[in-house]
Short mmCIF file of C-alpha atoms in Angstrom, two decimals:
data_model
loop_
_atom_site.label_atom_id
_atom_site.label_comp_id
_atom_site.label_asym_id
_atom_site.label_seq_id
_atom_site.Cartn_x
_atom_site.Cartn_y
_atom_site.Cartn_z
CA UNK N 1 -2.37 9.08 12.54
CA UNK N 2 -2.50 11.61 15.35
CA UNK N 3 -1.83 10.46 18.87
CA UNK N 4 -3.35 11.23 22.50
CA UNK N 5 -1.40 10.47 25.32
CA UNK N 6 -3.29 10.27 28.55
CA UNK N 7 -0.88 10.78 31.71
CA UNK N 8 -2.42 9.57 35.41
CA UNK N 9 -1.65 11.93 37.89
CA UNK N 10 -3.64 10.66 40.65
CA UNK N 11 -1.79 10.34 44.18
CA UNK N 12 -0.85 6.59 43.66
CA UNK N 13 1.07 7.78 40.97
CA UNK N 14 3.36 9.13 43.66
CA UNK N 15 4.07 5.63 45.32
CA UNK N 16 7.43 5.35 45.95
CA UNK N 17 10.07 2.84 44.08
CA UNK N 18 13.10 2.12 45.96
CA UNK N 19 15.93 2.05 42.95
CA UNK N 20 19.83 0.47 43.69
CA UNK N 21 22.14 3.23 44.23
CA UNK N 22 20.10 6.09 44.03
CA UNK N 23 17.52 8.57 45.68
CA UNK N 24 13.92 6.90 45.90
CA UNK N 25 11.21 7.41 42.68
CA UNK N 26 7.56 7.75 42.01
CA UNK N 27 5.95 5.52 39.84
CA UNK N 28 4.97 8.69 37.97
CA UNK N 29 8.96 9.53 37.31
CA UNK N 30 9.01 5.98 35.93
CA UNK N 31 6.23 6.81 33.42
CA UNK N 32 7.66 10.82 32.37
CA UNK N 33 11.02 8.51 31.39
CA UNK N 34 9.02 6.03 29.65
CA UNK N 35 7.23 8.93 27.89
CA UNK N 36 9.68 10.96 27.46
CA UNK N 37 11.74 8.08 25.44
CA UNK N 38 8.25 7.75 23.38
CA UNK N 39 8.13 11.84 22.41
CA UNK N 40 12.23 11.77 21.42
CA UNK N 41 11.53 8.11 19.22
CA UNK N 42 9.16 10.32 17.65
CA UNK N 43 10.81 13.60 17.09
CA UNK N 44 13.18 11.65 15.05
CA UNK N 45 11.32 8.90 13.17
CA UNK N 46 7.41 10.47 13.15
CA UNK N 47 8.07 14.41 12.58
CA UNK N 48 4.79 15.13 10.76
CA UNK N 49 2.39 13.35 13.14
CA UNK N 50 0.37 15.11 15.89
CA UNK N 51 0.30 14.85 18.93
CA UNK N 52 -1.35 15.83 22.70
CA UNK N 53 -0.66 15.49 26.28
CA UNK N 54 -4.00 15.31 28.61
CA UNK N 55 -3.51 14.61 32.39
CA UNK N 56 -5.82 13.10 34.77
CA UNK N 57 -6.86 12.25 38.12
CA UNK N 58 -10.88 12.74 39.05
CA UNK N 59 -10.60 15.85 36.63
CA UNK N 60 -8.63 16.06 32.86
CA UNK N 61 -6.80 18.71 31.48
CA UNK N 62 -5.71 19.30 28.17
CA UNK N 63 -1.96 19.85 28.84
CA UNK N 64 -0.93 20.00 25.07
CA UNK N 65 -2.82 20.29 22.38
CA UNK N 66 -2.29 18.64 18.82
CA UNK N 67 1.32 19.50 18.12
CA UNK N 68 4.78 18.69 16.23
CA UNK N 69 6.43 20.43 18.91
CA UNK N 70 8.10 17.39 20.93
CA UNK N 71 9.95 19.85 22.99
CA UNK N 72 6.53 21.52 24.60
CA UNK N 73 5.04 17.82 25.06
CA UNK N 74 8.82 17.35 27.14
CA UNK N 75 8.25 20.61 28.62
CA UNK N 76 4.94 19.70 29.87
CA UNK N 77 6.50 16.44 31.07
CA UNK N 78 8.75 18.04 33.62
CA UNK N 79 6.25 20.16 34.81
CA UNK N 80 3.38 17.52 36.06
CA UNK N 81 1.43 18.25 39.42
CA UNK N 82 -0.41 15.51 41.46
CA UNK N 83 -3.83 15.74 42.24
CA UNK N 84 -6.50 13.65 43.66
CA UNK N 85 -8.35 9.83 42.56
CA UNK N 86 -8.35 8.10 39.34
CA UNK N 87 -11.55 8.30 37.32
CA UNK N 88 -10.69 6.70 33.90
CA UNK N 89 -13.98 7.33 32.61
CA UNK N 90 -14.05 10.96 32.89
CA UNK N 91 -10.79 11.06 31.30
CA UNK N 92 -12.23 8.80 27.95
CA UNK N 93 -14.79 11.16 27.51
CA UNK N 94 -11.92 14.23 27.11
CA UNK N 95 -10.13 12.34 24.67
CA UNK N 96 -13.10 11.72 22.91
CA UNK N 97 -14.20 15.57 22.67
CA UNK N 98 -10.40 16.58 21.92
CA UNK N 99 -10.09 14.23 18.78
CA UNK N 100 -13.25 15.01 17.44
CA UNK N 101 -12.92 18.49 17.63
CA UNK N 102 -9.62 18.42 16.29
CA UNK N 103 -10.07 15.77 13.36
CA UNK N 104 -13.48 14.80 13.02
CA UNK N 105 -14.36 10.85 13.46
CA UNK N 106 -12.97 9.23 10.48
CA UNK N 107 -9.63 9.91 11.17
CA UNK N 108 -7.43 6.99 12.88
CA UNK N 109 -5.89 7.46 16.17
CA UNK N 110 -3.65 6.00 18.79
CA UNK N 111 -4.67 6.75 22.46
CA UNK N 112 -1.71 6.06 24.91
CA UNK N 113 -2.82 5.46 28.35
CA UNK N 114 0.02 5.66 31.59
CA UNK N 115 -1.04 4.78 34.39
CA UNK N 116 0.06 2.56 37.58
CA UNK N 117 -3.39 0.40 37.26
CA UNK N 118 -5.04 1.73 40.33
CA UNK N 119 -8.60 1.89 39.56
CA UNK N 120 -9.70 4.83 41.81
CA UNK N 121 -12.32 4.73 44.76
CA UNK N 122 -15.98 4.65 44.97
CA UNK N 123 -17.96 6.74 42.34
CA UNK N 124 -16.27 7.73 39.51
CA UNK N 125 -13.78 4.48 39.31
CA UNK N 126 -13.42 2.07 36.83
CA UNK N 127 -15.33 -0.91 38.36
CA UNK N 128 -17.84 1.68 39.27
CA UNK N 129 -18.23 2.35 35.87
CA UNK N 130 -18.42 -1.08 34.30
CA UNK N 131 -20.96 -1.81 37.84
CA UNK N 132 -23.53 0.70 36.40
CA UNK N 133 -22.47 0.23 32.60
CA UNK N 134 -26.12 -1.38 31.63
CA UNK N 135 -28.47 0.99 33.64
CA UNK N 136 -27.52 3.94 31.89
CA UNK N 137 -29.43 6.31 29.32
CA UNK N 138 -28.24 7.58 26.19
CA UNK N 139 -26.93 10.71 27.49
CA UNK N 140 -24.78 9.13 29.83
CA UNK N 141 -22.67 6.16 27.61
CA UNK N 142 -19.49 5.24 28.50
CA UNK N 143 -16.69 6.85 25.95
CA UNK N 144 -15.76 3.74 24.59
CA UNK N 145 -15.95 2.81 22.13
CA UNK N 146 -14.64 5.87 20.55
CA UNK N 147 -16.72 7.74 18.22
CA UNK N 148 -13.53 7.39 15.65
CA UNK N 149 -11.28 4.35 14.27
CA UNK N 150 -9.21 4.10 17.62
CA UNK N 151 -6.24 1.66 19.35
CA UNK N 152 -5.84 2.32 22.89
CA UNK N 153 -2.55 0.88 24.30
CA UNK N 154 -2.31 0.94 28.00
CA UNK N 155 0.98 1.05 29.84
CA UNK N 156 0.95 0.14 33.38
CA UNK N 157 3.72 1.08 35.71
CA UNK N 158 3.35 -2.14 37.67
CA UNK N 159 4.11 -6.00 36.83
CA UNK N 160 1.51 -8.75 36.16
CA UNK N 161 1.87 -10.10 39.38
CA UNK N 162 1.01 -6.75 41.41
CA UNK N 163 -2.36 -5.93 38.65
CA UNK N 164 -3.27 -9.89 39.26
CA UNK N 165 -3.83 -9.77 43.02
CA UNK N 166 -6.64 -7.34 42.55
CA UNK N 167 -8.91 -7.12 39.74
CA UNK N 168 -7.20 -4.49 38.04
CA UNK N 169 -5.93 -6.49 34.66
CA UNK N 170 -9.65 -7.97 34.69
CA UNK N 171 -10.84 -4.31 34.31
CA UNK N 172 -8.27 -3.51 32.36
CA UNK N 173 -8.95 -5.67 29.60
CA UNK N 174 -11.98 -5.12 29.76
CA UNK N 175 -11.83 -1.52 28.53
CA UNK N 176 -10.03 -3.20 25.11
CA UNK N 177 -12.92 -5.12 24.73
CA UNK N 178 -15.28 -2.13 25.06
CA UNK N 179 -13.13 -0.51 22.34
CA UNK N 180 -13.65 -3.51 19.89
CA UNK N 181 -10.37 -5.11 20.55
CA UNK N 182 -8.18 -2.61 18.93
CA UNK N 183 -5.23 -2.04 21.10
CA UNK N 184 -3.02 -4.20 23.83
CA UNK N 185 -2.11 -3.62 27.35
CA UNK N 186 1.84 -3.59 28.55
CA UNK N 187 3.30 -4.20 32.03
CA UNK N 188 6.91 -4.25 33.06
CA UNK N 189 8.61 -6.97 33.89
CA UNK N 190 10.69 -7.83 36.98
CA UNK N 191 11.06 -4.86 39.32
CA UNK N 192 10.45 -1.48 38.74
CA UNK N 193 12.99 0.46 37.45
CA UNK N 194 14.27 2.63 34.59
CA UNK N 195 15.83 -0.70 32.93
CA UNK N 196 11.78 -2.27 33.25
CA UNK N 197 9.91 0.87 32.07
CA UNK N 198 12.16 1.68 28.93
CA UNK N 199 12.09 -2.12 28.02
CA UNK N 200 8.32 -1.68 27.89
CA UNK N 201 7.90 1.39 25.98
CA UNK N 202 10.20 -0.24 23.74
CA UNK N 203 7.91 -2.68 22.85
CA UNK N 204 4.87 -0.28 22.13
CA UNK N 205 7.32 1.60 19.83
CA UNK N 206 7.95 -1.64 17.86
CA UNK N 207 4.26 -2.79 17.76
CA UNK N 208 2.51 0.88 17.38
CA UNK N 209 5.63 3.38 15.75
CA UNK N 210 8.17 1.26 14.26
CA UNK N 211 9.26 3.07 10.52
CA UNK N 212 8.06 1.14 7.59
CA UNK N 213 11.19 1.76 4.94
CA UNK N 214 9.84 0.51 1.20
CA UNK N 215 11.59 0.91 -2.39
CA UNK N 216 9.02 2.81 -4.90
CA UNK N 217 9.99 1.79 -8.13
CA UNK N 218 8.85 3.70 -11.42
CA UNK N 219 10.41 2.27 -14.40
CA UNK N 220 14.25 2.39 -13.91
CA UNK N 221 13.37 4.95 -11.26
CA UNK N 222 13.20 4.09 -7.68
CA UNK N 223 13.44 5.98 -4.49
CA UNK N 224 13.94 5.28 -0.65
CA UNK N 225 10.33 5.96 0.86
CA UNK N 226 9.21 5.63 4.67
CA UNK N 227 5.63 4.64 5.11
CA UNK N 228 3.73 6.46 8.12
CA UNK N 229 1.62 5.23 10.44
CA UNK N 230 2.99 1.49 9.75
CA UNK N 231 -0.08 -0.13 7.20
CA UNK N 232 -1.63 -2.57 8.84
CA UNK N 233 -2.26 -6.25 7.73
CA UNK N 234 -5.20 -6.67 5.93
CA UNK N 235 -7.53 -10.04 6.04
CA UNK N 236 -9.90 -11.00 3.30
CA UNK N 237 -12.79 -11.83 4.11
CA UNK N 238 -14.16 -13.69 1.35
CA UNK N 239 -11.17 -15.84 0.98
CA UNK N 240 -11.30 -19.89 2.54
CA UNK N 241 -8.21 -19.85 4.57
CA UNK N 242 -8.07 -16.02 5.03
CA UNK N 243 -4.52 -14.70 5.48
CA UNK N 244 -3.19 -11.30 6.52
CA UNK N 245 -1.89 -9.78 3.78
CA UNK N 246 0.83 -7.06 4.04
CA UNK N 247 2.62 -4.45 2.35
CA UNK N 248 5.24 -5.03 0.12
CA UNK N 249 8.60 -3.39 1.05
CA UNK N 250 9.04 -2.72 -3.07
CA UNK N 251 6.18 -1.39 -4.22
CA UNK N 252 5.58 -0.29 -8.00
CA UNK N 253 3.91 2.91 -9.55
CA UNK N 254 1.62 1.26 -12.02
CA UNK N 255 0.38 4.65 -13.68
CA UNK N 256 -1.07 7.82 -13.44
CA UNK N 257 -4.56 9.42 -13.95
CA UNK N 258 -6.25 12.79 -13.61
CA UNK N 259 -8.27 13.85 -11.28
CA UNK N 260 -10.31 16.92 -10.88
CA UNK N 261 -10.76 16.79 -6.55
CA UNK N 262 -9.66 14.17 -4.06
CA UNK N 263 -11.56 13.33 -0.95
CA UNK N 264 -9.25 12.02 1.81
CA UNK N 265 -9.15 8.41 2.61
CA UNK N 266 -9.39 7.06 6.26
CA UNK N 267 -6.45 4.41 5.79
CA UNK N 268 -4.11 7.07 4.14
CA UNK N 269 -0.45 7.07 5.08
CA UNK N 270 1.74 9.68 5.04
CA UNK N 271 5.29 9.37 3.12
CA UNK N 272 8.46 11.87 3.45
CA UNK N 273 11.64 12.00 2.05
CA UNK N 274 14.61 13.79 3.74
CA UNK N 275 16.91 14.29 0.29
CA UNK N 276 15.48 15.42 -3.10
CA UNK N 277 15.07 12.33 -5.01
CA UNK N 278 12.63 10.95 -7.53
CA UNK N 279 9.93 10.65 -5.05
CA UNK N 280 10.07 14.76 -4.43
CA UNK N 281 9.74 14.99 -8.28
CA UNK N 282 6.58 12.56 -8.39
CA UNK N 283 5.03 14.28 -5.21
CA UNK N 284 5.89 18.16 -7.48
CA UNK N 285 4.25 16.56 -10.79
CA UNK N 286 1.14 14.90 -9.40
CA UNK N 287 0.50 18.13 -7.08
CA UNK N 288 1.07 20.27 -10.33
CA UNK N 289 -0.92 18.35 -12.84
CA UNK N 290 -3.86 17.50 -10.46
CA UNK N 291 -3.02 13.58 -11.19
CA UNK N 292 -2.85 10.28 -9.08
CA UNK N 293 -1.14 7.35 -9.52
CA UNK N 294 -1.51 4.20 -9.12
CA UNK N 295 0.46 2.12 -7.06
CA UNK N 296 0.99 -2.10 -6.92
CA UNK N 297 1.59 -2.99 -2.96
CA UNK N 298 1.53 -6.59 -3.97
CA UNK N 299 0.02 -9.29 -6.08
CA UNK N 300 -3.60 -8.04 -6.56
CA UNK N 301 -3.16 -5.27 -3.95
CA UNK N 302 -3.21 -1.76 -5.26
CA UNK N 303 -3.36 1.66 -4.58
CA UNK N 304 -3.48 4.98 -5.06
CA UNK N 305 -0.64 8.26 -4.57
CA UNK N 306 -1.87 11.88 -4.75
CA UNK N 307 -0.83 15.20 -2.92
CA UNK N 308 -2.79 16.49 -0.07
CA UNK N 309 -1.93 20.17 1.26
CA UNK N 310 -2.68 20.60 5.26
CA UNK N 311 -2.16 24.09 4.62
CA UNK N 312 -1.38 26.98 2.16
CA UNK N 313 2.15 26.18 2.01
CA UNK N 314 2.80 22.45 3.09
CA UNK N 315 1.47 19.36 1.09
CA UNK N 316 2.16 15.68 1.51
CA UNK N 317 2.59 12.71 -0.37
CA UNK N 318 -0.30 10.43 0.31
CA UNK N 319 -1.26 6.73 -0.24
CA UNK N 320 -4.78 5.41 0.06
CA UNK N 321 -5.14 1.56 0.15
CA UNK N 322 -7.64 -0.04 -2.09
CA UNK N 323 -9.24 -3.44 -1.08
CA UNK N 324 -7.01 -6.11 -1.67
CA UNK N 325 -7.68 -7.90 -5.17
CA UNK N 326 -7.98 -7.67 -9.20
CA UNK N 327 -10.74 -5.58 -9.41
CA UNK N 328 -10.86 -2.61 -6.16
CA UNK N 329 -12.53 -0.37 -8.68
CA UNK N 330 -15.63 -1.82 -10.10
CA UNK N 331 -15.85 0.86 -13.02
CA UNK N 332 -12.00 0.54 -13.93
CA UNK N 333 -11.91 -3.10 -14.10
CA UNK N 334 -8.68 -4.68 -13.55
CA UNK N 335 -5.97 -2.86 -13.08
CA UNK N 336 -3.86 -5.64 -15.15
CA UNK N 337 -5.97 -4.57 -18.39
CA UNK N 338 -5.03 -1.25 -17.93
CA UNK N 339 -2.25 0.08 -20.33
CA UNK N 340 -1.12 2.74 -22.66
CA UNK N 341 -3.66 4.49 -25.16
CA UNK N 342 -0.81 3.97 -27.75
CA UNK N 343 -0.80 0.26 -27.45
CA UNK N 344 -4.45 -0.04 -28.45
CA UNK N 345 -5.86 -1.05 -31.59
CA UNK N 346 -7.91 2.41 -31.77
CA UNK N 347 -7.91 5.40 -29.53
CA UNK N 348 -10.55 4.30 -26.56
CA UNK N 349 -11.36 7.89 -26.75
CA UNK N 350 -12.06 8.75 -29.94
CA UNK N 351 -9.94 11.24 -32.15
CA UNK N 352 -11.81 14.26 -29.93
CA UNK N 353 -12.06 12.96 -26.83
CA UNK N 354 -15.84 12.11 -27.41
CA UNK N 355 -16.46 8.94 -25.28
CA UNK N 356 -14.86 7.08 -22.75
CA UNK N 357 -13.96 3.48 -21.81
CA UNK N 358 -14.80 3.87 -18.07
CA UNK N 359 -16.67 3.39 -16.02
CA UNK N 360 -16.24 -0.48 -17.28
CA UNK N 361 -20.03 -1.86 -17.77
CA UNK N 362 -20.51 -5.07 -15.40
CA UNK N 363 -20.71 -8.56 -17.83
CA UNK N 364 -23.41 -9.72 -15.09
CA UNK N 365 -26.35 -7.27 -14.29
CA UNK N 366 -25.99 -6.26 -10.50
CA UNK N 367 -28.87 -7.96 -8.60
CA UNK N 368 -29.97 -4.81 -7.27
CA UNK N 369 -30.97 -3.47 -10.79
CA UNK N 370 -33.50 -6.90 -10.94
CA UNK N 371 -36.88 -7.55 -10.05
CA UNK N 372 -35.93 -9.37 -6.69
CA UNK N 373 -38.57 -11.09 -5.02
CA UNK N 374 -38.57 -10.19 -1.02
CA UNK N 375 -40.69 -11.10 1.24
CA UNK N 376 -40.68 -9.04 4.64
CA UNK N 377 -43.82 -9.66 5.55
CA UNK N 378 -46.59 -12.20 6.15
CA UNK N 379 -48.90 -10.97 3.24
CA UNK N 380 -46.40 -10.25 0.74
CA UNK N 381 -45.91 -14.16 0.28
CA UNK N 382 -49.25 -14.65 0.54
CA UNK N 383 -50.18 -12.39 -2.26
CA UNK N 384 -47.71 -14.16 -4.27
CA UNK N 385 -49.54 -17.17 -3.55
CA UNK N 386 -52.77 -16.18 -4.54
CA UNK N 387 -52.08 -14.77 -7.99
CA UNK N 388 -50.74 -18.35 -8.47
CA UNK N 389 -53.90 -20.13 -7.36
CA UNK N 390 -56.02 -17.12 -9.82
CA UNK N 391 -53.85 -17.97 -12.78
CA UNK N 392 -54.63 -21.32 -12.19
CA UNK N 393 -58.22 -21.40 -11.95
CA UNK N 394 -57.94 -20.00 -15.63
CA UNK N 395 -56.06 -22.70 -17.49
CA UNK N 396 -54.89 -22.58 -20.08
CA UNK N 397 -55.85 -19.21 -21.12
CA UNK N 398 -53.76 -17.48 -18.60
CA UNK N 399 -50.65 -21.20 -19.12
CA UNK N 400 -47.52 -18.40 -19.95
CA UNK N 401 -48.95 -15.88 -17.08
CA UNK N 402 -49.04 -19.05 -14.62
CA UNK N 403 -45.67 -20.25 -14.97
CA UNK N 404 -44.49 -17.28 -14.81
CA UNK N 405 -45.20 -16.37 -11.45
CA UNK N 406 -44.66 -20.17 -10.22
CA UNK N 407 -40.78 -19.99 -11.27
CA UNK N 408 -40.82 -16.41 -9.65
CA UNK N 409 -41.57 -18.18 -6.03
CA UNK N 410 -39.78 -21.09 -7.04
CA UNK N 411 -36.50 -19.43 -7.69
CA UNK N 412 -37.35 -16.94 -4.22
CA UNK N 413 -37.73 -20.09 -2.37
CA UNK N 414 -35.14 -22.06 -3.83
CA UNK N 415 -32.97 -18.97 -3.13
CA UNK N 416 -33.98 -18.52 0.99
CA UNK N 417 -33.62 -22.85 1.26
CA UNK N 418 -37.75 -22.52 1.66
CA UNK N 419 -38.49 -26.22 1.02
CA UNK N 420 -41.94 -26.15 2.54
CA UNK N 421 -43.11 -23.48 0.37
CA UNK N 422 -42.62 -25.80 -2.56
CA UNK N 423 -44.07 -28.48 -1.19
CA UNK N 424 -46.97 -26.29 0.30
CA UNK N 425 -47.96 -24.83 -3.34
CA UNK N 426 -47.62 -28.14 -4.59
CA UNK N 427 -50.10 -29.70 -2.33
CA UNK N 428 -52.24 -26.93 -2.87
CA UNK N 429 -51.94 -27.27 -7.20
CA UNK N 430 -53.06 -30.67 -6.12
CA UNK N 431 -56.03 -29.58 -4.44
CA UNK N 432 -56.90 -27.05 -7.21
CA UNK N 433 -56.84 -30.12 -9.47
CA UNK N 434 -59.45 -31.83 -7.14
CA UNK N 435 -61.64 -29.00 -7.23
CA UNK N 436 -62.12 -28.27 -11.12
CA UNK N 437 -65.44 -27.93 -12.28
CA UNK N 438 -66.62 -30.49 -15.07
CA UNK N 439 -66.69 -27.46 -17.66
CA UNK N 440 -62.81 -26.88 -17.31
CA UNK N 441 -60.80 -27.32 -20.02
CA UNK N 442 -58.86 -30.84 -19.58
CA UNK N 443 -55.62 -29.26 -20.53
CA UNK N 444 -55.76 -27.43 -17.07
CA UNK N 445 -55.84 -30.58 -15.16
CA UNK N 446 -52.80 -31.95 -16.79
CA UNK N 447 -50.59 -28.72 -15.88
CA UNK N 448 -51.67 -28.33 -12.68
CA UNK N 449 -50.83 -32.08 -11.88
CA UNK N 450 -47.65 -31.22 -13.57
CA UNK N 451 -47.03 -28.08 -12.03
CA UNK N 452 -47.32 -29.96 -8.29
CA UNK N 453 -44.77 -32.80 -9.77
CA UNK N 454 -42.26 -30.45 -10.44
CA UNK N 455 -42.17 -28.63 -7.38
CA UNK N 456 -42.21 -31.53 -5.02
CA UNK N 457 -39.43 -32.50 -6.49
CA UNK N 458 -37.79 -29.45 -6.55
CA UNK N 459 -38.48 -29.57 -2.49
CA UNK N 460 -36.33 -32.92 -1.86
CA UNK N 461 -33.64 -30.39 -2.72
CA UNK N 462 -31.67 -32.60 -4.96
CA UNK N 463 -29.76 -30.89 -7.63
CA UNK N 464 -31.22 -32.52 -10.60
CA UNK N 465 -34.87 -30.60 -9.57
CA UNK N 466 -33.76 -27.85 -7.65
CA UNK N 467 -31.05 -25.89 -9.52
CA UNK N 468 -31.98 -22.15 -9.52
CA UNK N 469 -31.22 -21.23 -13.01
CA UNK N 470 -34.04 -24.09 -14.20
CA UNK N 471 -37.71 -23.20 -15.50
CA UNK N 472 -40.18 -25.34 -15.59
CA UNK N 473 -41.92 -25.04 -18.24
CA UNK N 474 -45.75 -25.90 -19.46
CA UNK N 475 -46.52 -29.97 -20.24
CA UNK N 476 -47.41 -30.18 -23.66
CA UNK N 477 -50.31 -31.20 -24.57
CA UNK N 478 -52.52 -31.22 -27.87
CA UNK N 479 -56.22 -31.32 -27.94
CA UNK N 480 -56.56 -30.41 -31.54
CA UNK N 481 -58.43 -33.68 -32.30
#
């Protein structure tokens, strides 16, 4: 997960800050220490992640771009000029353009904003900004949020107190909530000093690039693996008391499969090894053998490992997350059923390779491959209406045809809680009844009448009358005599 870090050089950057025993500092000094901290965390614990410096004031500039190089970034560091206002806006819109042009806009990425939380002046500053946020065109949005999956940390060289007698935390947090959220501002506490400012970069390195160390067991293999970028807790949705699920620190290669060519996943992670062990032989076999293998983060959480080249001569070992549960695959099935071809009564795929097992056929048709009835407009329903009311009016020839179409809208209304309907068709069966001629068959007056019945009380909603899965079905009758 690449990372931008966006550096405020504007003049109040170059406030003084009076420190015991020592020759007076800028607030920017404060931040290249905090920084600088940041790059040498990451030198040492996040080699094969990118990242770029971009400094700004009314203007940006792209100081480094996308790099491994921590010494440049510290380079660059030392070698910061000041320049005019702070126009935060200005500078979203260059990170935006440099990540996209870099890495697209599915890929992840952290955005580290320094600065002392001095808004800037008149046009071009942040409340200005959020002041004319809803009388803008579409050629002239504000950056955020970002084009790309994006958490934007801000670090503030100031304490609460100082950003809370202006309105600078207020606009502050408001710029997470443009970007969905994702992201959390940090201040330092107490007075400001080198003590303060490493204390809070400490605590963006523990909630944005802390290692994740795992076990990656194979068998009676296993191997010390770190995890890059962290993964992230995952909620489920669907669940009643939804709880954040999270990665296992022992995780377990389930098996391997082949695979012909691998797209790459948004929520990939990078892992590296620094001695040959047997996670350099898995990453060597599955990049010579074209295979992937799957991977058991934790009860009914799986994955996938598979190796990714990000050039001609350098590869990783990758892990994609599936979606947590039995079945993340709906044409393997679950992953639990999956097992060795030996251990199978016959050979799933035939003695020359003729069929398959996969993908796994659903045991309940998908509603999308059903005649669904939808109504999106006025005249739709009323069509369905109407051939009711003609089937109707030719009882009991057309009996089969009739109730047919009346469970259709029954089930559709049923389905969308549309209790008048029912009640509506019912009242007008009744009317039909009223309205027979004396040459109708007698029959047709009895189903009609029993027709209504039915649906009024499917309308009361009670579950005796109005489960979905029940027909009703024609009164019989015999007129033979």
């Amino acid at each position: 997960m690449p990372t931008v870090v966006l550096m405020d050089v504007s003049l109040s950057m170059t406030r003084p800050v009076s420190l015991d025993g020592s020759e007076d500092f800028q607030r920017k000094n404060l931040a290249v220490h905090g920084l600088t901290m940041l790059f040498e965390h990451m030198a040492a614990n996040y080699r094969l992640e990118f990242t770029s410096l971009v400094a700004f004031s009314s203007l940006w500039e792209l100081l480094v771009p996308f790099t491994r190089d921590y010494n440049a970034l510290q380079e660059a560091l030392s070698n910061l000029e000041d320049y005019d206002k702070t126009c935060v806006e200005s500078a979203l819109h260059g990170v935006s353009n440099i990540v996209q042009q870099e890495w697209g806009s599915s890929c992840p990425c952290q955005v580290v904003l320094v600065t002392d939380g001095c808004l800037g002046i008149g046009k071009g500053s942040l409340r200005h900004s959020f002041h004319t946020l809803k009388q803008r065109g579409d050629d002239k949005k504000f950056p955020l949020p970002f084009p790309f999956p994006a958490k934007l940390f801000i670090m503030c060289v100031a304490n609460a107190e100082e950003l809370n007698m202006t309105d600078a935390m207020e606009n502050l947090e408001e710029l997470l909530h443009l970007n969905g959220g994702e992201g959390q501002i940090f201040t330092m506490d107490g007075p400001l000093c080198l003590k303060s400012v490493q204390t809070m970069f400490g605590k963006l390195i523990d909630q944005a690039y802390s290692p994740f160390h795992a076990v990656l067991h194979c068998g009676n293999l296993s191997s010390d693996v770190q995890v890059f970028p962290r993964p992230e807790p995952v909620v489920v949705d669907e669940e009643v008391e939804p709880m954040p699920r999270t990665v296992n620190t022992e995780v377990d290669e389930v098996g391997t499969g082949a695979t012909d060519e691998l797209e790459e996943e948004a929520s990939a992670s990078q892992m590296a090894g620094k001695s040959p062990n047997f996670c350099v032989l898995l990453h060597g076999s599955l990049k010579v053998e074209g295979m992937v293998a799957l991977v058991q983060l934790g009860p009914d959480w799986y994955g996938m490992l598979y190796s990714q080249a990000d050039s001609k001569k350098k590869s990783n070992l990758m892990m994609s997350l599936f979606e947590p549960g039995p079945e993340p695959l709906p044409w393997l099935g679950r992953i639990s059923h999956l097992g060795p071809i030996s251990e199978a009564a016959e050979n799933p795929y035939g003695e020359d390779d003729s069929k398959s097992p996969f993908p796994v056929q659903p045991q309940i048709k998908r509603s999308y491959a059903q005649n669904v009835t939808v109504w999106i407009k006025a005249s739709g329903l009323q069509t369905d209406v109407q051939k009711i009311l003609r089937n109707a009016r030719k009882l009991p020839d057309k009996t089969q045809t009739f109730y047919k179409e009346l469970n259709r809208l029954r089930k559709a209304a049923l389905a969308f809680g549309f209790w008048e309907l029912l009640k509506g068709v019912a009242d007008l069966l009744e009317r039909e009844c009223t309205l027979l001629p004396d040459s109708a068959h007698p029959d047709a007056a009895f189903q009609l009448s029993h027709a209504a019945q039915q649906l009024k009380l499917a309308s009361t909603g009670d579950s005796q009358y109005a489960a979905f899965d029940h027909n009703i079905v024609p009164m019989h009758t015999d007129f033979s005599s």
